[in-house]
PDB file of C-alpha atoms and ligand atoms in Angstrom:
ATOM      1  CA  UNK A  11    -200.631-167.284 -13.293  1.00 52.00           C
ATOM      2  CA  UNK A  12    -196.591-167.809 -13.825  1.00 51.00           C
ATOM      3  CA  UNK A  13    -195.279-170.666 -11.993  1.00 54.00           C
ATOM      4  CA  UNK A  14    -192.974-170.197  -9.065  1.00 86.00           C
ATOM      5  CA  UNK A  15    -189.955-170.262 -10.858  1.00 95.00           C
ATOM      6  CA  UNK A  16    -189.519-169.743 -14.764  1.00 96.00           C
ATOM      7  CA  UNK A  17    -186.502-171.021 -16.861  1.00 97.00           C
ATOM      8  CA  UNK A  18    -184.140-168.048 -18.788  1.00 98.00           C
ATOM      9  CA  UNK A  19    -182.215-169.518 -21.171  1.00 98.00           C
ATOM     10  CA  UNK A  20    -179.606-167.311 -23.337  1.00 98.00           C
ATOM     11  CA  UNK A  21    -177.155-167.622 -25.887  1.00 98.00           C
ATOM     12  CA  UNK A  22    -173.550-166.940 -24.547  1.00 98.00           C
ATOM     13  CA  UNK A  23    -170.065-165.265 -26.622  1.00 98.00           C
ATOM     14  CA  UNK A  24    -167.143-165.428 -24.318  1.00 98.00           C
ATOM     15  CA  UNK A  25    -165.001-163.593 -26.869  1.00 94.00           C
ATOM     16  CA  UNK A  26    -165.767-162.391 -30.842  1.00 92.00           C
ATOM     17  CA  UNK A  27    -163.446-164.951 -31.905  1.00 90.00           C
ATOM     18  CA  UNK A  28    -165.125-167.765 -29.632  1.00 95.00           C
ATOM     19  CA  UNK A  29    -168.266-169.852 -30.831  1.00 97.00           C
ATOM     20  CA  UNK A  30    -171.646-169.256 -28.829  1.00 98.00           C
ATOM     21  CA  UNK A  31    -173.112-171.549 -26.479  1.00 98.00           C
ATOM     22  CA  UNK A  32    -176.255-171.493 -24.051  1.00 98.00           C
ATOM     23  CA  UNK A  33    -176.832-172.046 -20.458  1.00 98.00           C
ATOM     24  CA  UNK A  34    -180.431-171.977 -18.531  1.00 98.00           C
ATOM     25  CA  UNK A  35    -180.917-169.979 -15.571  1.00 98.00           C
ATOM     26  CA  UNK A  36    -183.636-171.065 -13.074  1.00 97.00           C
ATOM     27  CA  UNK A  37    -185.345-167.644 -11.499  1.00 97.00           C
ATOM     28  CA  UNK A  38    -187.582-167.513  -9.011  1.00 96.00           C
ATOM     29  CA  UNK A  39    -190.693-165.465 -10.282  1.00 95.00           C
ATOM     30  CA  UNK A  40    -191.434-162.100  -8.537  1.00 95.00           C
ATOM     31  CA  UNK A  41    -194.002-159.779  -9.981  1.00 94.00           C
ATOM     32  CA  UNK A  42    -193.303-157.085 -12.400  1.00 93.00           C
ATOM     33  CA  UNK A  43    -189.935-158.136 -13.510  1.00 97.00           C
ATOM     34  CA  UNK A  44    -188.498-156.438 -16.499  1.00 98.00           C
ATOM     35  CA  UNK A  45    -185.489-158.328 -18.914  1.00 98.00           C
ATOM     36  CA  UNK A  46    -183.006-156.087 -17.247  1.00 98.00           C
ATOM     37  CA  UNK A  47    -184.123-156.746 -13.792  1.00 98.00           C
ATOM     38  CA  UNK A  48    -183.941-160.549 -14.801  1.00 98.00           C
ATOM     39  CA  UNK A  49    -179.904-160.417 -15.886  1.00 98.00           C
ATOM     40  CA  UNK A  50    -179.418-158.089 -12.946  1.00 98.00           C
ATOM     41  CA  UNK A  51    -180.504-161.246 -10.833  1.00 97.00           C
ATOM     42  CA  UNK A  52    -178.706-163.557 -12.748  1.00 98.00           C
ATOM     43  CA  UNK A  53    -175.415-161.279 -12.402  1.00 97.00           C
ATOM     44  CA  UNK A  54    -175.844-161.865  -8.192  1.00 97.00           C
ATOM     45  CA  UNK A  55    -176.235-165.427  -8.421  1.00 96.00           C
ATOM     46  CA  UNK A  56    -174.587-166.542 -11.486  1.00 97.00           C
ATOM     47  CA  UNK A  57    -175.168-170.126 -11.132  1.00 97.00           C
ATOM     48  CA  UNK A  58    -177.099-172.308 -13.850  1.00 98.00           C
ATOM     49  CA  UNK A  59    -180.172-174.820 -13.963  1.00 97.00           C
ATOM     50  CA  UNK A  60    -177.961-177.569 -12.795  1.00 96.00           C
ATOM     51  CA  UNK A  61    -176.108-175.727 -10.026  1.00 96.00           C
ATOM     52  CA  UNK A  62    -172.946-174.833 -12.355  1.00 97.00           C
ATOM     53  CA  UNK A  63    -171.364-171.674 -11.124  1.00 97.00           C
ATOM     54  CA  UNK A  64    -170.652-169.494 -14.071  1.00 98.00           C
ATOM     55  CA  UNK A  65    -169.624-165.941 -15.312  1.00 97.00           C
ATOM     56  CA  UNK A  66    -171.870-163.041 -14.977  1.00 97.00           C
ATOM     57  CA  UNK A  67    -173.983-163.140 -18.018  1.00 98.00           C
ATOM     58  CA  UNK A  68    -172.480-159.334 -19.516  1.00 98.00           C
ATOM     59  CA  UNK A  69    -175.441-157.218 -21.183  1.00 98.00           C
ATOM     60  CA  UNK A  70    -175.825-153.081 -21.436  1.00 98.00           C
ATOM     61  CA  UNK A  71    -178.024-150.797 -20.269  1.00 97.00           C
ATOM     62  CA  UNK A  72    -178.661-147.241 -19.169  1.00 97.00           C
ATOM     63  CA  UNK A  73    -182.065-145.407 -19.126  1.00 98.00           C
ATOM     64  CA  UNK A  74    -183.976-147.930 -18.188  1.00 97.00           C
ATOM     65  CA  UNK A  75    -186.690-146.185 -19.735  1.00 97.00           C
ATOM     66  CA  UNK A  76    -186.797-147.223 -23.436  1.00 97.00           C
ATOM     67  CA  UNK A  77    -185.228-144.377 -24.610  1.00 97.00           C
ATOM     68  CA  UNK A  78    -181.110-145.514 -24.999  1.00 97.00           C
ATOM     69  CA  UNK A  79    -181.430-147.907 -26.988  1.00 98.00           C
ATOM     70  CA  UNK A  80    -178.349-149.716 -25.349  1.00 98.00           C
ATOM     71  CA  UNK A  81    -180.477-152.831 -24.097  1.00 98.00           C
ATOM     72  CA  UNK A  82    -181.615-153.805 -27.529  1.00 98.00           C
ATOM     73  CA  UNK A  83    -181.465-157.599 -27.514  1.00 98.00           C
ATOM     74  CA  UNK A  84    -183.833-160.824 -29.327  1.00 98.00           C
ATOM     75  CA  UNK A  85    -185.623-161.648 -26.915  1.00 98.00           C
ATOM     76  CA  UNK A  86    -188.128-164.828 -27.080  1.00 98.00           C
ATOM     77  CA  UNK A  87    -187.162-164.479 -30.996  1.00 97.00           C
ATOM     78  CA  UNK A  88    -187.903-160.652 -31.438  1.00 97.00           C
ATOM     79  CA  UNK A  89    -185.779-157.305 -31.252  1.00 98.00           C
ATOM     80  CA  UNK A  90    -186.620-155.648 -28.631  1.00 98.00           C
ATOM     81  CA  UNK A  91    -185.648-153.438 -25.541  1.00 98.00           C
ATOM     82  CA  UNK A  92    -184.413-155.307 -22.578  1.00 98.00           C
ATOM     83  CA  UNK A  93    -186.114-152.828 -20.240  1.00 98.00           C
ATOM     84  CA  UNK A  94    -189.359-152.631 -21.788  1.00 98.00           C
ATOM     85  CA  UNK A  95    -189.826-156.101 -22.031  1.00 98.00           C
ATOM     86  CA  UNK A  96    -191.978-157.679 -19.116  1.00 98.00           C
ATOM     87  CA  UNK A  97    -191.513-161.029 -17.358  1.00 97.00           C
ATOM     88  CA  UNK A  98    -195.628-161.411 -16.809  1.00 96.00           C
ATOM     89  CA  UNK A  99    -195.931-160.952 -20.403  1.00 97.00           C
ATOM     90  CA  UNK A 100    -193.564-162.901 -21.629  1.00 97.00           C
ATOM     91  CA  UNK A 101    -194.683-165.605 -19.590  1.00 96.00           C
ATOM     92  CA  UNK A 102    -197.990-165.370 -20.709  1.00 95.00           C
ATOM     93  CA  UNK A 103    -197.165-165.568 -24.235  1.00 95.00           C
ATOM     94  CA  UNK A 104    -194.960-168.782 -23.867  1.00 94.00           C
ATOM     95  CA  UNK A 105    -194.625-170.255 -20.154  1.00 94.00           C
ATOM     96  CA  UNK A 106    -192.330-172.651 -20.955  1.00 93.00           C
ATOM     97  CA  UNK A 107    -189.448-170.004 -20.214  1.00 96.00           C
ATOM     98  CA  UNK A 108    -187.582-167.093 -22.395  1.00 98.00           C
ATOM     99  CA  UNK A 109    -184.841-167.361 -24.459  1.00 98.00           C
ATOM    100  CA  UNK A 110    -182.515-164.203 -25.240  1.00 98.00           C
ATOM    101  CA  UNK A 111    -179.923-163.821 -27.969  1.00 98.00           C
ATOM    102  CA  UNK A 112    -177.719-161.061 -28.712  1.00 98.00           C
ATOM    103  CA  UNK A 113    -178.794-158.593 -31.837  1.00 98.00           C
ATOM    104  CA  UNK A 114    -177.758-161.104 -35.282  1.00 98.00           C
ATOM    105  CA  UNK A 115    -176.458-157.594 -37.168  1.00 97.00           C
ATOM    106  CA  UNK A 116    -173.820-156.532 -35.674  1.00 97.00           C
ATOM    107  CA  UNK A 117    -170.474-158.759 -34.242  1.00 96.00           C
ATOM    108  CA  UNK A 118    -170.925-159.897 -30.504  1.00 97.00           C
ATOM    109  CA  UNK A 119    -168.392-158.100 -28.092  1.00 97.00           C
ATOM    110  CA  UNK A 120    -169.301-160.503 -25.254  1.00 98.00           C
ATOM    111  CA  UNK A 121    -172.709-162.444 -24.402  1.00 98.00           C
ATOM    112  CA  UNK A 122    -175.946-160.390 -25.014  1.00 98.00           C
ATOM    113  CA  UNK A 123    -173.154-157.155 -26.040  1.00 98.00           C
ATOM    114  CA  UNK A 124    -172.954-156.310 -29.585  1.00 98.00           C
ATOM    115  CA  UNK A 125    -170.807-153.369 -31.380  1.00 96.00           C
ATOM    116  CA  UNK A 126    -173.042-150.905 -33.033  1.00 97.00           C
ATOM    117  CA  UNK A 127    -170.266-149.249 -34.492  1.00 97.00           C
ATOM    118  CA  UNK A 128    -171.591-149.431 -37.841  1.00 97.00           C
ATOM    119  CA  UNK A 129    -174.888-147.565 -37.360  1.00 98.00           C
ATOM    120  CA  UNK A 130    -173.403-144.935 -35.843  1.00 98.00           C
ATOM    121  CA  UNK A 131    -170.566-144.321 -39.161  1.00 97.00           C
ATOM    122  CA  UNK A 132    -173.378-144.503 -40.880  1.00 98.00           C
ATOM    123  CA  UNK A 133    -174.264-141.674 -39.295  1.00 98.00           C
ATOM    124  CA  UNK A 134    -170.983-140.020 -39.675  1.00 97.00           C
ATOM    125  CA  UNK A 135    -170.827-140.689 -42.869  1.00 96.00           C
ATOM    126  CA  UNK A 136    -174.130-139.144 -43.834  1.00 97.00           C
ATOM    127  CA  UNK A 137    -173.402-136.015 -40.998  1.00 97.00           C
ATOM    128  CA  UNK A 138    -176.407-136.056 -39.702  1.00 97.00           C
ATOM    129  CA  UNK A 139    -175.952-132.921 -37.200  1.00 94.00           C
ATOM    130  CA  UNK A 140    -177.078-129.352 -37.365  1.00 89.00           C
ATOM    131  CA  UNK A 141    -173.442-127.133 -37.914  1.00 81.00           C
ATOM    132  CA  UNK A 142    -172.939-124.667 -35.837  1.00 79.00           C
ATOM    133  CA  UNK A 143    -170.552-121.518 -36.481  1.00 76.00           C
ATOM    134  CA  UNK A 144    -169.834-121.057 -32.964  1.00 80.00           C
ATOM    135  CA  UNK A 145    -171.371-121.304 -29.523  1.00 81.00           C
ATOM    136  CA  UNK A 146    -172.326-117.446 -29.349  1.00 83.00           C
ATOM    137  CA  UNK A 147    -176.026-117.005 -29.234  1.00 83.00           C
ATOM    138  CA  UNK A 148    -177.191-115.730 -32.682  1.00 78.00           C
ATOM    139  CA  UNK A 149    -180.902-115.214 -31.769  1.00 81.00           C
ATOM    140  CA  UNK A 150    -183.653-117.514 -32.705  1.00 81.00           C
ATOM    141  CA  UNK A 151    -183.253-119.890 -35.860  1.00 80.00           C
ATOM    142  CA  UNK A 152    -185.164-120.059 -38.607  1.00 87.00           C
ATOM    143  CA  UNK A 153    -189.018-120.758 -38.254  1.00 90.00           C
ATOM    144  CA  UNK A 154    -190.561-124.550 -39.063  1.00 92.00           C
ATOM    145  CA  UNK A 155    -193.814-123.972 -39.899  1.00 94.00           C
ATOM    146  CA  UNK A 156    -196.699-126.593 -37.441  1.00 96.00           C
ATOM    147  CA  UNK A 157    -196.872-129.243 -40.539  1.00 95.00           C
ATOM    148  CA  UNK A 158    -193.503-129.312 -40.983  1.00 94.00           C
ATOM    149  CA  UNK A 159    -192.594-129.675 -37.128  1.00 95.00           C
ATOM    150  CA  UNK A 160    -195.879-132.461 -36.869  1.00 96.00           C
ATOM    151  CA  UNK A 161    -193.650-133.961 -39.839  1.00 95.00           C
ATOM    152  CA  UNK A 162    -190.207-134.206 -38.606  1.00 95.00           C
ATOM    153  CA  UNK A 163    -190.777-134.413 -34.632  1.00 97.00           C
ATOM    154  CA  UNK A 164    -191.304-138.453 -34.722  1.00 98.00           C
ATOM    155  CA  UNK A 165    -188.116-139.125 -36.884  1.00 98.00           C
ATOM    156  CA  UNK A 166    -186.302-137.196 -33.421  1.00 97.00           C
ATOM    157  CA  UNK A 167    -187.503-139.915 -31.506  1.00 97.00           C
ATOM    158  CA  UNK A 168    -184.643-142.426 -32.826  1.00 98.00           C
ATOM    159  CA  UNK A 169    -182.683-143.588 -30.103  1.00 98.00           C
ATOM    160  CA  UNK A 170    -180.510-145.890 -32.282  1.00 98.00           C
ATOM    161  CA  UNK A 171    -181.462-148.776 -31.079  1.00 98.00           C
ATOM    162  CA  UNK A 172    -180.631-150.878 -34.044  1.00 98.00           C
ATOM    163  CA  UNK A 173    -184.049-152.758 -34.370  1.00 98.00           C
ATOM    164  CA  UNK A 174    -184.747-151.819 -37.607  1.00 98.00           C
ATOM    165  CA  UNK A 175    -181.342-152.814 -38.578  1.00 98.00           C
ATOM    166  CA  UNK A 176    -181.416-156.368 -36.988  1.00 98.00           C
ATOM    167  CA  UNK A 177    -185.185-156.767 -38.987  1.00 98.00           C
ATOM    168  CA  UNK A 178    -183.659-155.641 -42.599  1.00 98.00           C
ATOM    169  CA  UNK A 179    -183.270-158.147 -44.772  1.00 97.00           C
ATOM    170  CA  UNK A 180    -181.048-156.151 -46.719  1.00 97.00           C
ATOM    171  CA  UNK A 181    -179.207-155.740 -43.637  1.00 97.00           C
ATOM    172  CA  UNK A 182    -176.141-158.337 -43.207  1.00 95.00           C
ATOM    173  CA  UNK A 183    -172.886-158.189 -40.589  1.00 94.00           C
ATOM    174  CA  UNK A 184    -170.412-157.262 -41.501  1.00 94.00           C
ATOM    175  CA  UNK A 185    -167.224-158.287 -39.283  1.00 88.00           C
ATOM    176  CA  UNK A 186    -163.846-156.512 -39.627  1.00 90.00           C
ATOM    177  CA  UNK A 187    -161.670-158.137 -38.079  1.00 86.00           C
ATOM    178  CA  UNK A 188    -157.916-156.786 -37.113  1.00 87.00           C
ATOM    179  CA  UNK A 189    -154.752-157.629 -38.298  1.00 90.00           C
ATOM    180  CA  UNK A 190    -151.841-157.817 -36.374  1.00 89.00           C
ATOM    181  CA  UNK A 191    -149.137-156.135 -38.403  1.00 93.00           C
ATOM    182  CA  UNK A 192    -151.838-152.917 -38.215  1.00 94.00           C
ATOM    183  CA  UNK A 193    -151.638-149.873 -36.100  1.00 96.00           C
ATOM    184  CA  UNK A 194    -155.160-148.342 -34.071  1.00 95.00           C
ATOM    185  CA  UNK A 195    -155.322-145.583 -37.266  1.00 96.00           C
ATOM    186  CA  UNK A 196    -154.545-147.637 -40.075  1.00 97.00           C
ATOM    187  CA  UNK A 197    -157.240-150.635 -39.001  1.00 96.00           C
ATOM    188  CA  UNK A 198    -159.873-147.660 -38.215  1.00 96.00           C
ATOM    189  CA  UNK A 199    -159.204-146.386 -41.752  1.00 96.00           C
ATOM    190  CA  UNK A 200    -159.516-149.716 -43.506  1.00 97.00           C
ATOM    191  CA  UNK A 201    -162.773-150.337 -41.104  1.00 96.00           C
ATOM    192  CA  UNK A 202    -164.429-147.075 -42.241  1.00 96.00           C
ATOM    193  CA  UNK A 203    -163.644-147.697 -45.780  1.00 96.00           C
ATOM    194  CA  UNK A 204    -165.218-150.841 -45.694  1.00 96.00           C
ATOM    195  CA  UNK A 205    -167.826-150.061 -43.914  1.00 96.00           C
ATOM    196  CA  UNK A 206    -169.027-147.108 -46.153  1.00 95.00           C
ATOM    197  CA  UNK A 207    -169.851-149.987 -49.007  1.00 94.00           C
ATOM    198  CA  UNK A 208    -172.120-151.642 -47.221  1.00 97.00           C
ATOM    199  CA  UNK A 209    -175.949-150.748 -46.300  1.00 97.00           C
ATOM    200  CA  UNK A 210    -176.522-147.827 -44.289  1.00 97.00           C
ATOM    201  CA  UNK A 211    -180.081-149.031 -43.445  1.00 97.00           C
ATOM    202  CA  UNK A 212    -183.136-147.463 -42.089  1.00 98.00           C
ATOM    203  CA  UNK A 213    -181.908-145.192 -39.316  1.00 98.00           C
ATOM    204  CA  UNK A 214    -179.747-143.640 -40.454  1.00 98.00           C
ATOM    205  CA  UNK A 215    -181.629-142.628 -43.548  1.00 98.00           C
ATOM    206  CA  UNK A 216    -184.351-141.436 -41.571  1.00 98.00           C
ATOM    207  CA  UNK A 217    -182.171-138.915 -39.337  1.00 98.00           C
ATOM    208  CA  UNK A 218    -180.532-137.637 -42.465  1.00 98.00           C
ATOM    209  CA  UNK A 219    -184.046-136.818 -43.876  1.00 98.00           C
ATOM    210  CA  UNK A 220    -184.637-135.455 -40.394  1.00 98.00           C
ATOM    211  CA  UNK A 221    -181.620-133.339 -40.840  1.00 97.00           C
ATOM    212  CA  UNK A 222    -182.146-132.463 -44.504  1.00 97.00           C
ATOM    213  CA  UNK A 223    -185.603-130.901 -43.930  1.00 96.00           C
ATOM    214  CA  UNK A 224    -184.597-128.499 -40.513  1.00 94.00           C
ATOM    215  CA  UNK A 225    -184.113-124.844 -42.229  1.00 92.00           C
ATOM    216  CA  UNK A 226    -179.945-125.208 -40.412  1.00 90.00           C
ATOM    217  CA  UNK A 227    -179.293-128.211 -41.729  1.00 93.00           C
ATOM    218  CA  UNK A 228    -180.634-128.024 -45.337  1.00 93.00           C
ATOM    219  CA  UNK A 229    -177.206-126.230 -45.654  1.00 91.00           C
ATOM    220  CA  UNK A 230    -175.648-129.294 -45.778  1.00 94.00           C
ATOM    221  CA  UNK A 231    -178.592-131.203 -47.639  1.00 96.00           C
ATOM    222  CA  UNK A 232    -176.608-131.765 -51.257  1.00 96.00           C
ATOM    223  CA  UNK A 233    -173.516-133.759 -49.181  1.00 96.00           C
ATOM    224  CA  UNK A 234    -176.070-136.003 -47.469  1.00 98.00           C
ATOM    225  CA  UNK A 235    -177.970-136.190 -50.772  1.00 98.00           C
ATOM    226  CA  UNK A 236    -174.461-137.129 -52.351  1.00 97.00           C
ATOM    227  CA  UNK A 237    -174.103-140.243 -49.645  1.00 97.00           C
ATOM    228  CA  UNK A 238    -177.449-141.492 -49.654  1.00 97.00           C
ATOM    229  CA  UNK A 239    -176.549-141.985 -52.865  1.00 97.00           C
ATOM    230  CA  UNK A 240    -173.119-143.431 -53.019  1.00 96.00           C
ATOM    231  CA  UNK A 241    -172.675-147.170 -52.834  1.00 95.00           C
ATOM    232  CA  UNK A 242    -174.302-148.831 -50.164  1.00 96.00           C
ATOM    233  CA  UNK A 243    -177.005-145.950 -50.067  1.00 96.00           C
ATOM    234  CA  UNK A 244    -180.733-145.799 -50.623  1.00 96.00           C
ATOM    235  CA  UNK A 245    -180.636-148.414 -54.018  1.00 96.00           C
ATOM    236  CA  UNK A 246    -179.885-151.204 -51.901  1.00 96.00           C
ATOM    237  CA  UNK A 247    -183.480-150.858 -49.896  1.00 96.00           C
ATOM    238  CA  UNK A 248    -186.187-153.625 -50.798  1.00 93.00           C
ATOM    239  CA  UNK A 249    -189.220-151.747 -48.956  1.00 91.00           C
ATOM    240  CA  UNK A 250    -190.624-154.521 -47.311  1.00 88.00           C
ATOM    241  CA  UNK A 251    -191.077-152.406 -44.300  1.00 95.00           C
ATOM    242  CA  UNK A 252    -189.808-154.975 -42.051  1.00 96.00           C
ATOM    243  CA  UNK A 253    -187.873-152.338 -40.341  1.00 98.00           C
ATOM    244  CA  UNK A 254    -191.218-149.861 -39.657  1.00 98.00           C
ATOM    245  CA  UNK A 255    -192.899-152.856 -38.373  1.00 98.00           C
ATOM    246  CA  UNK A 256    -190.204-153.491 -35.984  1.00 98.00           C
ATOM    247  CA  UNK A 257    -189.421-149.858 -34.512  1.00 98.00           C
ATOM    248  CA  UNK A 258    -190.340-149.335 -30.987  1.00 98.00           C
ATOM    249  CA  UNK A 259    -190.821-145.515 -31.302  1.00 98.00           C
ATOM    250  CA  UNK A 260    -193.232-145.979 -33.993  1.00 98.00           C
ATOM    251  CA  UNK A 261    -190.921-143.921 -36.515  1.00 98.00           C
ATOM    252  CA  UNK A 262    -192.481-143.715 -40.342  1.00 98.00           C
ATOM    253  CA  UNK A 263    -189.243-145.171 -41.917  1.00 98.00           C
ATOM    254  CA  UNK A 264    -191.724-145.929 -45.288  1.00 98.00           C
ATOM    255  CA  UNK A 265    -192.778-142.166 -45.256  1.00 97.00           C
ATOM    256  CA  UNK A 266    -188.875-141.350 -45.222  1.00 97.00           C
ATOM    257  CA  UNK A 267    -187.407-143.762 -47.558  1.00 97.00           C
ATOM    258  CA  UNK A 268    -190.219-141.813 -49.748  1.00 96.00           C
ATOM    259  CA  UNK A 269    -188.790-138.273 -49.111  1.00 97.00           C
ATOM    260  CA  UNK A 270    -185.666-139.163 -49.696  1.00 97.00           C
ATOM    261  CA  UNK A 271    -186.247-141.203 -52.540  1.00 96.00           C
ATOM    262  CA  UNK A 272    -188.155-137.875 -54.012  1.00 97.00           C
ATOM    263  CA  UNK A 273    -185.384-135.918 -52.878  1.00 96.00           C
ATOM    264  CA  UNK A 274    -182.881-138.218 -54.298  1.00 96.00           C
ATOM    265  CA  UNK A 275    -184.389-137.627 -57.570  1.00 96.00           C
ATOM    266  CA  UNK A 276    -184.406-134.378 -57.787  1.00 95.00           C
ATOM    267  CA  UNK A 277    -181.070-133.856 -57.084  1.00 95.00           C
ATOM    268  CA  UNK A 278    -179.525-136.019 -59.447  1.00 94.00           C
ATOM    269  CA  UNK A 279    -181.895-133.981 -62.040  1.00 95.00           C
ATOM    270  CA  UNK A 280    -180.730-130.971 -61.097  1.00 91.00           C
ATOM    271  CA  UNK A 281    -177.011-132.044 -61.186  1.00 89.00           C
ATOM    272  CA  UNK A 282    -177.506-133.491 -64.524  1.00 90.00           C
ATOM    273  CA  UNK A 283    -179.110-129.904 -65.959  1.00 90.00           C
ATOM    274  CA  UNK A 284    -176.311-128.083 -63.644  1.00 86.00           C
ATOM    275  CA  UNK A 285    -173.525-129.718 -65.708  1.00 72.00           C
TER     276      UNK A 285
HETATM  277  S1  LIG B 306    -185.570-146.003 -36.452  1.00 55.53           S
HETATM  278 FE1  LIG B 306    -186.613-147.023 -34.740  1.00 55.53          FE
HETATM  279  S2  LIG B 306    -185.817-149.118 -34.774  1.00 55.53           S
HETATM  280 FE2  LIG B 306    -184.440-147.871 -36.017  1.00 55.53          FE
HETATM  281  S3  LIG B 306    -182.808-147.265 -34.619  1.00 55.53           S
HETATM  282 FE3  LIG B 306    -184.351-145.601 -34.615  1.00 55.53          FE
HETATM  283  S4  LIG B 306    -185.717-146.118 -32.912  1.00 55.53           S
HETATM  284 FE4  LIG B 306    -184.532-147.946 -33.336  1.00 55.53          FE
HETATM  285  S1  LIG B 307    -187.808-151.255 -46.238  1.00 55.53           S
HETATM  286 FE1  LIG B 307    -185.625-151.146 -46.751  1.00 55.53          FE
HETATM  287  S2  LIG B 307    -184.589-150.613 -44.840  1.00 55.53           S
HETATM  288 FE2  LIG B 307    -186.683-151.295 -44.308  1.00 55.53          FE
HETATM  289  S3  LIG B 307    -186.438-153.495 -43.863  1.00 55.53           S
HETATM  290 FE3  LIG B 307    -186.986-153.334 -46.022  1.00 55.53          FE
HETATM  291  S4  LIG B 307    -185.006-153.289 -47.120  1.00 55.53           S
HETATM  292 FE4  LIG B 307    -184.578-152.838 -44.955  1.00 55.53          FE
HETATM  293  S1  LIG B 308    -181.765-149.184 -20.939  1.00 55.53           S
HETATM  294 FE1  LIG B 308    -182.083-147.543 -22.352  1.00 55.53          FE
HETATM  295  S2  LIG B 308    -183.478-148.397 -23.761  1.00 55.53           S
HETATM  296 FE2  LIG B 308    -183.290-149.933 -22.267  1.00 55.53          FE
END
């Protein structure tokens, strides 16, 4: 049984320019207590183990249901959904108290916050969305047969959460910082450009194959192709698999980092015989 009151300890950012720090939070245990419910107590009595009153700790979060992704946080040491993640259990695994940390991949906007703005360029970059020529309604799309649907329905269940990004070894933040002679479009431009040489990781891989293989989007399949590609594409990837092992929707990132891999292959065959 957890003891009356359990310890929360977590690793503060007042700024991204500031260092980190921690403070411990002294809760009093109630049953059933999720991560989120835990900072939402915290945020009406911000006031540390030793009586210190103190800033809100600031985290995200918006489902509540495992399905945002905005809550993602290491928590206890592993990536991992705020919302999901259960007091009881955590105390039962290590009593002695739990520990969060922001996400390691991405730069720290404040406390357990981080900017995910990479994953979703990524995403940009390799346009992973259906086009559409218009809003009219043009009768029902192309068919998918069963085995393709069976196929392609689990890489839909990617919410972005950025665990499989924060488990990659391959993986490393990348910080751009501003500089202040720069205007808002010329630091975006340099940010994008940088950002496009570096990894583009699991995720976003997986939607593009997601995107490659529905009968609308192949339209658009030798562009992607082109990206995954390009530097910081699908050459950089060790396939250790850390980043299946990690994903909380169970999403076959090994099965897709083989179809695009085939696909990859083929493509630059064909261009090579194309001229
Ligand atoms: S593939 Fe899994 S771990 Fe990666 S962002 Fe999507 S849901 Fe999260
Ligand atoms: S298999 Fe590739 S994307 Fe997945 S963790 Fe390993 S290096 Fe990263
Ligand atoms: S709040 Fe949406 S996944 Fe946790």
């Amino acid at each position: 049984m957890p003891n009356r009151s359990f310890t929360v300890r977590v690793q503060r950012q007042d700024h991204p320019s500031k260092p980190s720090y921690w403070q411990s939070f002294s809760l009093n245990y109630e049953a059933s207590l999720n991560i989120t419910s835990v900072l939402q107590r915290i945020a009406a009595k911000p006031e540390t183990q030793d009586g210190a009153k103190v800033t809100p700790v600031a985290y995200e979060s918006g489902c509540l249901e495992e399905v945002c992704g905005s809550c993602t946080m290491r928590i206890n040491g592993r990536v991992r959904q705020a919302c999901s993640a259960l007091v009881d259990r955590l105390l039962e695994d290590d009593p002695s108290g739990i520990e969060l940390r922001p996400m390691s991949k991405f730069p720290v906007v404040r406390d357990l916050c981080v900017d995910r703005y990479r994953m979703f360029r990524a995403l940009e970059r390799l346009e992973c969305w259906i086009p559409v020529d218009g809003y009219y309604d043009m009768g029902g799309g192309p068919k998918q047969s069963v085995q393709q649907q069976e196929q392609n329905y689990p890489l839909s269940q990617c919410m972005s959460c950025g665990c499989c990004l924060e488990a990659c070894p391959q993986y490393q933040q990348v910080s751009i910082l501003r500089q202040d002679d720069e205007t808002d479009i010329e630091y975006e431009q340099r940010r994008d450009e940088d950002l496009d040489r570096h990894f583009i990781g699991a995720a976003p891989m997986s939607q593009a194959v997601l995107m490659n293989s529905n009968p609308t989007g192949q339209a658009m399949a030798s562009q992607r192709l082109e990206s995954l590609i390009a530097p910081g594409g699908i050459q950089n990837c060790g396939k250790a698999g850390n980043c299946q092992a990690v994903c909380p929707k169970a999403i076959p990132l090994m099965e897709s980092w083989g179809r695009v891999n085939r696909s990859a292959t083929l493509h630059v065959i064909k261009k090579f015989f194309d001229g």
